[in-house]
């Protein structure tokens, strides 16, 4: 136990428990100029990572061991498509080593086969095996087969950005596709673009009964560039980012916009616009992170101002900003990007990282009378709370630790959350011991203790809680009985919560309070023709436009055919509209 001793009327530092943590804190306090240099280095690295070092992406890369094989077979007979193409392909794929499950689907003139591999395969590796199997599969040569690797973090599982080509009223699908081919050629010439593909509106196939080649419309696209113009027929060009260009999502989106601003050689009345990318969402998320950080800084600074003083408020605010910058720099060195998942992790830690700062600052303030030497105050304060603060930090770290070892697709997707949280919490504790103690002598201990009604209530409650904690050990059998009753009650509450937990639903992420995007899925009944699908889609278009009104920023058909439609709807930023996305 640390006991203050009076020597010549002055308090002398006689603390005896000097752990590694305490020695580190004392070293930072006595060598505060060196500590200042370390702090400036951390801030510089974090600022560099935030400004340009850390790539902005939509989602972290995820290995999804699934491949989709689809195509056309113009026989106007669902049973023939199933027997001649879908079932033979399913049988051929099922015989491949590493295939876990195969599902096939047939329509009157089209088919699809979904193949799932075990986790040791990537989607491109699986696609290569399926291509080999196609060569030996007993399917009619008239069947057009396309193998599609899956990347769940991209549009249509392939593309980083979608560009819609629209034309004047009355423009035919053939004219739209012809103009889209011009955009494809023009965009592919950019060093930032690895590949540009038109999503063809027409498919050529051979009728097996007549042997004559047929060209049928098998896809349609639409886009709404704003509320007033409504949905327009469009041809879609998908763009794939070049690996050698070293561009993140936002930089690539800007490069695409700059390229489209040049003359692509389109005929009069036709234009090309970016209608689907992740850059808008990333910008919103980064802005949200910054806003949450500033809000957290102000809230914590206000509480510190009331309870500890303005000096502690300044220190705590600077500390939080430093930890966040250090965490961003750490993510940079670890090879992560600033994406939806890591941003979620950073925002999640805002309410956690401040604990260390407040505990250390409050302990230094509370122990200012234990020694006249500021270094002695720091030593006493860290001796008393340093280990407890470390235990609290490690407890939280251990809660998130098991998430690092979740396997499969889910594990790959969410692993960045525990990595971000653990990194931030460890940095928070380390910096609280280093930086806050370093400024204690020249700054924190310069002022007088805060005395106001709030601090008096705080101290009163602290004393009462201390007495409550002391009660079981200081009141004999009665105290032991009370302590045992409290322990049994706590255990009972924990076990009773298991039943409640089992009744709760499971979500990887809980439903958000708001978002800047929606998706609309339309499924058509079997036998629906492409013309009927377009007519039904027009009804849905009217509902979207009427319901959203001025809240609609843009909308894009990601895919559209006689089987169904997937539509993305971008809303105006949530801070500029009154209606929330769930509504």
PDB file of C-alpha atoms in Angstrom, residues 345-487:
ATOM      1  CA  UNK A 345     -14.555  -0.574 -36.226  1.00  0.00           C
ATOM      2  CA  UNK A 346     -13.097   2.912 -35.765  1.00  0.00           C
ATOM      3  CA  UNK A 347     -16.485   4.435 -34.963  1.00  0.00           C
ATOM      4  CA  UNK A 348     -17.190   1.560 -32.563  1.00  0.00           C
ATOM      5  CA  UNK A 349     -14.033   2.330 -30.568  1.00  0.00           C
ATOM      6  CA  UNK A 350     -14.836   6.008 -30.107  1.00  0.00           C
ATOM      7  CA  UNK A 351     -16.774   5.199 -26.959  1.00  0.00           C
ATOM      8  CA  UNK A 352     -14.070   2.844 -25.674  1.00  0.00           C
ATOM      9  CA  UNK A 353     -10.759   4.594 -26.193  1.00  0.00           C
ATOM     10  CA  UNK A 354     -11.657   7.539 -23.976  1.00  0.00           C
ATOM     11  CA  UNK A 355     -11.786   5.315 -20.865  1.00  0.00           C
ATOM     12  CA  UNK A 356      -8.013   5.117 -20.537  1.00  0.00           C
ATOM     13  CA  UNK A 357      -7.605   8.857 -20.978  1.00  0.00           C
ATOM     14  CA  UNK A 358     -10.165   9.730 -18.304  1.00  0.00           C
ATOM     15  CA  UNK A 359      -8.904   7.109 -15.840  1.00  0.00           C
ATOM     16  CA  UNK A 360      -5.284   8.284 -16.067  1.00  0.00           C
ATOM     17  CA  UNK A 361      -6.144  11.997 -16.088  1.00  0.00           C
ATOM     18  CA  UNK A 362      -8.507  11.631 -13.130  1.00  0.00           C
ATOM     19  CA  UNK A 363      -5.986   9.561 -11.184  1.00  0.00           C
ATOM     20  CA  UNK A 364      -3.265  12.174 -11.675  1.00  0.00           C
ATOM     21  CA  UNK A 365      -5.654  14.907 -10.590  1.00  0.00           C
ATOM     22  CA  UNK A 366      -6.892  12.921  -7.596  1.00  0.00           C
ATOM     23  CA  UNK A 367      -3.346  12.159  -6.394  1.00  0.00           C
ATOM     24  CA  UNK A 368      -1.909  15.635  -6.790  1.00  0.00           C
ATOM     25  CA  UNK A 369      -1.632  16.007  -2.977  1.00  0.00           C
ATOM     26  CA  UNK A 370       0.172  12.691  -2.487  1.00  0.00           C
ATOM     27  CA  UNK A 371       3.558  14.195  -3.366  1.00  0.00           C
ATOM     28  CA  UNK A 372       4.919  17.692  -3.980  1.00  0.00           C
ATOM     29  CA  UNK A 373       7.049  16.426  -6.865  1.00  0.00           C
ATOM     30  CA  UNK A 374       4.978  16.120 -10.091  1.00  0.00           C
ATOM     31  CA  UNK A 375       6.905  12.995 -11.016  1.00  0.00           C
ATOM     32  CA  UNK A 376       5.937  11.529  -7.669  1.00  0.00           C
ATOM     33  CA  UNK A 377       2.290  12.343  -8.378  1.00  0.00           C
ATOM     34  CA  UNK A 378       2.536  10.542 -11.710  1.00  0.00           C
ATOM     35  CA  UNK A 379       4.241   7.564 -10.097  1.00  0.00           C
ATOM     36  CA  UNK A 380       1.582   7.312  -7.392  1.00  0.00           C
ATOM     37  CA  UNK A 381      -1.278   7.713  -9.855  1.00  0.00           C
ATOM     38  CA  UNK A 382      -0.016   5.032 -12.246  1.00  0.00           C
ATOM     39  CA  UNK A 383       0.818   2.668  -9.377  1.00  0.00           C
ATOM     40  CA  UNK A 384      -2.798   2.855  -8.277  1.00  0.00           C
ATOM     41  CA  UNK A 385      -4.677   2.606 -11.568  1.00  0.00           C
ATOM     42  CA  UNK A 386      -2.191   1.525 -14.249  1.00  0.00           C
ATOM     43  CA  UNK A 387      -2.646  -2.210 -13.765  1.00  0.00           C
ATOM     44  CA  UNK A 388      -6.412  -1.912 -13.352  1.00  0.00           C
ATOM     45  CA  UNK A 389      -6.666   0.139 -16.532  1.00  0.00           C
ATOM     46  CA  UNK A 390      -4.578  -2.452 -18.362  1.00  0.00           C
ATOM     47  CA  UNK A 391      -6.821  -5.243 -17.072  1.00  0.00           C
ATOM     48  CA  UNK A 392      -9.904  -3.394 -18.329  1.00  0.00           C
ATOM     49  CA  UNK A 393      -8.341  -2.877 -21.738  1.00  0.00           C
ATOM     50  CA  UNK A 394      -7.237  -6.507 -22.054  1.00  0.00           C
ATOM     51  CA  UNK A 395     -10.691  -7.720 -21.006  1.00  0.00           C
ATOM     52  CA  UNK A 396     -12.257  -5.829 -23.893  1.00  0.00           C
ATOM     53  CA  UNK A 397      -9.529  -7.038 -26.239  1.00  0.00           C
ATOM     54  CA  UNK A 398     -10.267 -10.635 -25.251  1.00  0.00           C
ATOM     55  CA  UNK A 399     -13.945 -10.123 -26.040  1.00  0.00           C
ATOM     56  CA  UNK A 400     -13.082  -9.191 -29.632  1.00  0.00           C
ATOM     57  CA  UNK A 401     -10.178 -11.642 -29.931  1.00  0.00           C
ATOM     58  CA  UNK A 402     -12.185 -14.757 -30.920  1.00  0.00           C
ATOM     59  CA  UNK A 403     -13.648 -12.878 -33.908  1.00  0.00           C
ATOM     60  CA  UNK A 404     -10.177 -12.912 -35.462  1.00  0.00           C
ATOM     61  CA  UNK A 405     -10.439 -16.669 -35.873  1.00  0.00           C
ATOM     62  CA  UNK A 406     -13.889 -16.928 -37.450  1.00  0.00           C
ATOM     63  CA  UNK A 407     -13.442 -18.985 -40.611  1.00  0.00           C
ATOM     64  CA  UNK A 408     -15.116 -18.962 -43.996  1.00  0.00           C
ATOM     65  CA  UNK A 409     -16.588 -16.060 -45.919  1.00  0.00           C
ATOM     66  CA  UNK A 410     -18.050 -14.495 -42.770  1.00  0.00           C
ATOM     67  CA  UNK A 411     -14.632 -14.528 -41.108  1.00  0.00           C
ATOM     68  CA  UNK A 412     -12.947 -12.847 -44.057  1.00  0.00           C
ATOM     69  CA  UNK A 413     -15.630 -10.205 -44.144  1.00  0.00           C
ATOM     70  CA  UNK A 414     -15.698  -9.248 -40.457  1.00  0.00           C
ATOM     71  CA  UNK A 415     -12.066  -9.885 -39.457  1.00  0.00           C
ATOM     72  CA  UNK A 416     -11.203  -6.238 -40.006  1.00  0.00           C
ATOM     73  CA  UNK A 417     -13.573  -5.233 -37.168  1.00  0.00           C
ATOM     74  CA  UNK A 418     -11.769  -7.021 -34.307  1.00  0.00           C
ATOM     75  CA  UNK A 419      -8.388  -6.150 -35.836  1.00  0.00           C
ATOM     76  CA  UNK A 420      -9.321  -2.460 -35.863  1.00  0.00           C
ATOM     77  CA  UNK A 421     -10.858  -2.483 -32.388  1.00  0.00           C
ATOM     78  CA  UNK A 422      -7.965  -4.395 -30.778  1.00  0.00           C
ATOM     79  CA  UNK A 423      -5.363  -2.173 -32.422  1.00  0.00           C
ATOM     80  CA  UNK A 424      -7.162   0.999 -31.306  1.00  0.00           C
ATOM     81  CA  UNK A 425      -7.666  -0.171 -27.713  1.00  0.00           C
ATOM     82  CA  UNK A 426      -4.042  -1.209 -27.272  1.00  0.00           C
ATOM     83  CA  UNK A 427      -2.844   2.089 -28.705  1.00  0.00           C
ATOM     84  CA  UNK A 428      -5.275   3.904 -26.413  1.00  0.00           C
ATOM     85  CA  UNK A 429      -3.829   2.299 -23.296  1.00  0.00           C
ATOM     86  CA  UNK A 430      -0.217   2.684 -24.390  1.00  0.00           C
ATOM     87  CA  UNK A 431      -0.657   6.347 -25.287  1.00  0.00           C
ATOM     88  CA  UNK A 432      -2.527   7.107 -22.055  1.00  0.00           C
ATOM     89  CA  UNK A 433       0.507   5.878 -20.110  1.00  0.00           C
ATOM     90  CA  UNK A 434       2.986   7.701 -22.358  1.00  0.00           C
ATOM     91  CA  UNK A 435       1.424  10.943 -23.519  1.00  0.00           C
ATOM     92  CA  UNK A 436      -0.938  11.922 -20.707  1.00  0.00           C
ATOM     93  CA  UNK A 437       1.696  11.400 -18.033  1.00  0.00           C
ATOM     94  CA  UNK A 438       4.210  13.350 -20.134  1.00  0.00           C
ATOM     95  CA  UNK A 439       2.043  16.493 -20.091  1.00  0.00           C
ATOM     96  CA  UNK A 440       1.098  16.109 -16.432  1.00  0.00           C
ATOM     97  CA  UNK A 441       4.088  18.090 -15.154  1.00  0.00           C
ATOM     98  CA  UNK A 442       4.112  21.024 -17.624  1.00  0.00           C
ATOM     99  CA  UNK A 443       0.357  21.268 -18.094  1.00  0.00           C
ATOM    100  CA  UNK A 444      -2.095  19.085 -16.165  1.00  0.00           C
ATOM    101  CA  UNK A 445      -0.787  19.764 -12.632  1.00  0.00           C
ATOM    102  CA  UNK A 446      -0.378  23.499 -13.166  1.00  0.00           C
ATOM    103  CA  UNK A 447      -3.983  24.259 -12.393  1.00  0.00           C
ATOM    104  CA  UNK A 448      -5.937  23.948  -9.172  1.00  0.00           C
ATOM    105  CA  UNK A 449      -8.364  21.102  -8.484  1.00  0.00           C
ATOM    106  CA  UNK A 450     -11.870  21.683  -9.819  1.00  0.00           C
ATOM    107  CA  UNK A 451     -14.485  22.354  -7.179  1.00  0.00           C
ATOM    108  CA  UNK A 452     -18.125  22.715  -8.152  1.00  0.00           C
ATOM    109  CA  UNK A 453     -21.450  21.059  -7.270  1.00  0.00           C
ATOM    110  CA  UNK A 454     -20.914  18.332  -9.860  1.00  0.00           C
ATOM    111  CA  UNK A 455     -17.494  17.333  -8.519  1.00  0.00           C
ATOM    112  CA  UNK A 456     -18.858  17.358  -4.950  1.00  0.00           C
ATOM    113  CA  UNK A 457     -21.638  14.967  -5.950  1.00  0.00           C
ATOM    114  CA  UNK A 458     -19.093  12.830  -7.778  1.00  0.00           C
ATOM    115  CA  UNK A 459     -16.880  12.574  -4.693  1.00  0.00           C
ATOM    116  CA  UNK A 460     -19.878  11.833  -2.456  1.00  0.00           C
ATOM    117  CA  UNK A 461     -21.031   9.009  -4.702  1.00  0.00           C
ATOM    118  CA  UNK A 462     -17.473   7.728  -4.911  1.00  0.00           C
ATOM    119  CA  UNK A 463     -17.267   7.487  -1.122  1.00  0.00           C
ATOM    120  CA  UNK A 464     -20.609   5.708  -0.883  1.00  0.00           C
ATOM    121  CA  UNK A 465     -19.691   3.219  -3.589  1.00  0.00           C
ATOM    122  CA  UNK A 466     -16.385   2.615  -1.851  1.00  0.00           C
ATOM    123  CA  UNK A 467     -18.240   1.837   1.369  1.00  0.00           C
ATOM    124  CA  UNK A 468     -20.534  -0.513  -0.523  1.00  0.00           C
ATOM    125  CA  UNK A 469     -17.569  -2.370  -1.995  1.00  0.00           C
ATOM    126  CA  UNK A 470     -15.958  -2.557   1.435  1.00  0.00           C
ATOM    127  CA  UNK A 471     -19.104  -3.777   3.228  1.00  0.00           C
ATOM    128  CA  UNK A 472     -18.702  -7.578   2.774  1.00  0.00           C
ATOM    129  CA  UNK A 473     -15.184  -7.585   4.220  1.00  0.00           C
ATOM    130  CA  UNK A 474     -15.817  -5.244   7.111  1.00  0.00           C
ATOM    131  CA  UNK A 475     -19.068  -6.486   8.644  1.00  0.00           C
ATOM    132  CA  UNK A 476     -18.280 -10.032   9.700  1.00  0.00           C
ATOM    133  CA  UNK A 477     -20.810 -12.758   8.958  1.00  0.00           C
ATOM    134  CA  UNK A 478     -23.459 -10.233   7.988  1.00  0.00           C
ATOM    135  CA  UNK A 479     -21.149  -8.719   5.392  1.00  0.00           C
ATOM    136  CA  UNK A 480     -20.180 -12.135   4.043  1.00  0.00           C
ATOM    137  CA  UNK A 481     -23.848 -13.054   3.742  1.00  0.00           C
ATOM    138  CA  UNK A 482     -24.599  -9.875   1.824  1.00  0.00           C
ATOM    139  CA  UNK A 483     -21.593 -10.449  -0.459  1.00  0.00           C
ATOM    140  CA  UNK A 484     -22.630 -14.047  -1.110  1.00  0.00           C
ATOM    141  CA  UNK A 485     -26.186 -12.949  -1.910  1.00  0.00           C
ATOM    142  CA  UNK A 486     -24.898 -10.374  -4.381  1.00  0.00           C
ATOM    143  CA  UNK A 487     -22.640 -12.967  -6.040  1.00  0.00           C
TER     144      UNK A 487
END
